[in-house]
Amino acid sequence: ASHGEAVRVVRLDLSSGRSSAFTDGPLTYDSPDVARSESRITFVASSYGNPAEVYVTGLDAFEPTRLTDTNPEIGALDFPTAEHITWAAPDGATIHGLLVKPPDFDPSRRYPMITIPHGGPASAVGEGFWGMTFYNPYRDDLLAARGFLVLQPNPRGSGGFGYDPHVLVPGT
């Protein structure tokens, strides 16, 4: 389920209908699969500087073990960093976004900035490693590596922020 800029795996109590987060942390989760024994779950997870890998954890407690290491050389690269930021719209609504910074970011220095809004509203810029995909055709990581700050705002109505922001977008 989308939760802000993150994609998480949630538990659903069928008797009460209540859901609760099962996963947490800096990873974005995809493709969960529960074992036939119903004792563990496998999933694919990635983070901003780390491509997707396969993990497994027990269903009683979230303690993931990484099963694959498909890109071992990536650890030697100096990736840009991504920071979740918020700011207030003129009417006071909180707007979320992802700010991608150059690898050797120095907060005392000024940087040129590129803003890349997503097409939304039914999606959100997130924490995962997207590489060159439909979701990331502009390669924010390469722009940041060239010395740009890259702001990717999640405009009103973006997925993952609950129902209320959607009512602020006409036609949704």
C-alpha positions in Angstrom: 0.0 0.0 0.0 1.2 3.5 -0.7 2.0 5.5 2.4 3.3 9.0 1.5 6.3 8.6 -0.7 6.7 4.9 0.3 5.2 1.7 -0.7 4.7 -0.7 2.2 3.3 -4.2 3.0 0.4 -4.1 5.4 -1.4 -6.6 7.5 -5.1 -6.9 7.3 -7.1 -8.3 10.2 -10.1 -9.9 8.4 -12.3 -10.0 11.5 -12.0 -6.2 12.3 -11.1 -4.9 8.8 -8.2 -2.9 10.3 -4.9 -2.7 8.6 -1.5 -2.1 10.2 2.0 -1.6 8.7 4.0 -4.8 8.5 7.1 -3.2 6.8 9.0 -0.1 7.7 12.3 1.6 7.0 13.9 3.1 4.0 12.9 0.5 1.5 10.1 0.5 -1.1 8.4 -2.9 -1.3 6.8 -4.8 -4.2 5.7 -8.2 -5.2 4.9 -9.8 -1.8 4.3 -13.5 -1.8 3.3 -15.5 1.3 4.7 -19.1 1.6 2.2 -22.0 1.5 3.1 -22.6 5.1 1.9 -19.1 5.9 5.0 -18.6 8.1 7.1 -16.3 5.9 6.8 -13.8 3.1 9.2 -13.0 0.2 9.2 -9.6 -1.5 11.3 -7.4 -3.7 12.5 -4.1 -2.2 14.6 -1.2 -3.3 15.7 2.2 -2.0 16.8 5.3 -3.8 20.4 4.2 -4.3 19.9 0.5 -4.3 18.2 -1.5 -7.1 15.6 -4.1 -6.3 16.7 -7.2 -4.4 14.7 -10.2 -3.1 14.1 -10.5 0.7 12.4 -12.9 3.0 11.0 -12.5 6.6 8.8 -14.4 9.0 5.3 -13.3 9.3 5.5 -13.0 13.1 8.1 -10.2 13.1 9.5 -8.0 10.3 13.2 -9.0 10.2 14.1 -9.1 6.5 17.0 -11.1 5.2 18.3 -10.2 1.7 18.5 -13.3 -0.6 20.0 -11.7 -3.7 22.9 -9.3 -4.5 22.4 -8.7 -8.2 24.4 -5.5 -8.3 27.4 -5.9 -5.9 29.5 -3.2 -7.7 26.8 -0.5 -7.0 28.1 -0.2 -3.5 31.3 1.4 -4.7 29.4 4.2 -6.5 28.8 7.6 -4.9 25.0 8.0 -5.5 23.1 11.2 -5.0 20.9 11.3 -1.9 17.1 11.8 -1.7 15.4 13.6 1.1 11.6 13.8 1.7 10.6 17.4 2.2 7.4 19.2 2.9 6.3 22.8 2.5 3.1 24.8 3.0 0.9 25.8 0.0 -0.6 29.3 0.2 -3.8 27.9 1.7 -1.8 26.1 4.4 -2.1 22.6 2.9 1.1 20.4 3.3 2.8 19.5 0.0 5.3 16.6 -0.1 8.2 16.1 -2.4 11.5 14.4 -3.0 14.6 16.5 -3.2 17.6 14.7 -4.9 21.0 16.2 -4.0 24.4 15.7 -5.6 26.7 13.1 -4.1 29.0 15.6 -2.4 26.2 18.0 -1.4 27.4 21.0 0.6 24.5 22.9 2.3 26.6 26.1 2.3 26.8 26.2 -1.5 24.2 27.3 -4.0 23.0 24.8 -6.7 20.9 25.1 -9.8 17.6 23.3 -9.4 15.5 21.4 -11.9 11.8 20.7 -10.9 10.3 17.5 -12.4 6.6 17.2 -11.6 4.9 13.9 -12.1 1.9 13.5 -14.3 -0.4 12.3 -11.4 -2.6 12.8 -9.6 -2.9 9.1 -9.1 0.7 8.3 -8.4 3.5 9.6 -6.2 7.2 10.2 -6.4 8.7 7.6 -4.1 11.7 6.1 -2.4 12.4 3.2 -4.8 15.2 2.8 -7.3 13.6 3.4 -10.6 16.5 3.7 -13.0 15.5 4.5 -16.6 11.8 3.5 -16.6 8.4 4.8 -17.5 8.3 6.2 -14.0 11.6 8.0 -14.2 12.4 9.1 -17.8 14.4 12.1 -16.7 17.0 10.2 -14.6 17.0 12.5 -11.6 20.0 10.6 -10.3 22.1 11.5 -13.4 21.0 15.2 -13.2 22.0 15.3 -9.5 25.3 13.6 -10.3 26.0 16.5 -12.7 25.5 19.0 -9.8 21.8 19.9 -9.9 19.3 19.7 -7.1 16.3 17.9 -8.5 12.9 18.6 -6.9 10.1 16.2 -7.6 6.9 17.5 -6.0 4.0 15.3 -5.2 1.1 17.7 -6.1 -2.3 17.7 -4.4 -4.1 14.5 -5.1 -0.9 12.3 -5.4 -1.4 8.7 -4.3 -0.3 7.6 -0.8 -1.5 10.6 1.1 -5.0 9.5 2.1 -8.4 10.6 0.7 -8.5 14.3 1.6 -5.9 15.6 -0.9 -7.9 14.0 -3.7 -10.9 16.3 -3.0 -8.6 19.2 -3.7 -8.1 18.1 -7.3 -11.1 19.0 -9.6 -12.6 16.0 -11.4 -11.2 13.3 -9.0 
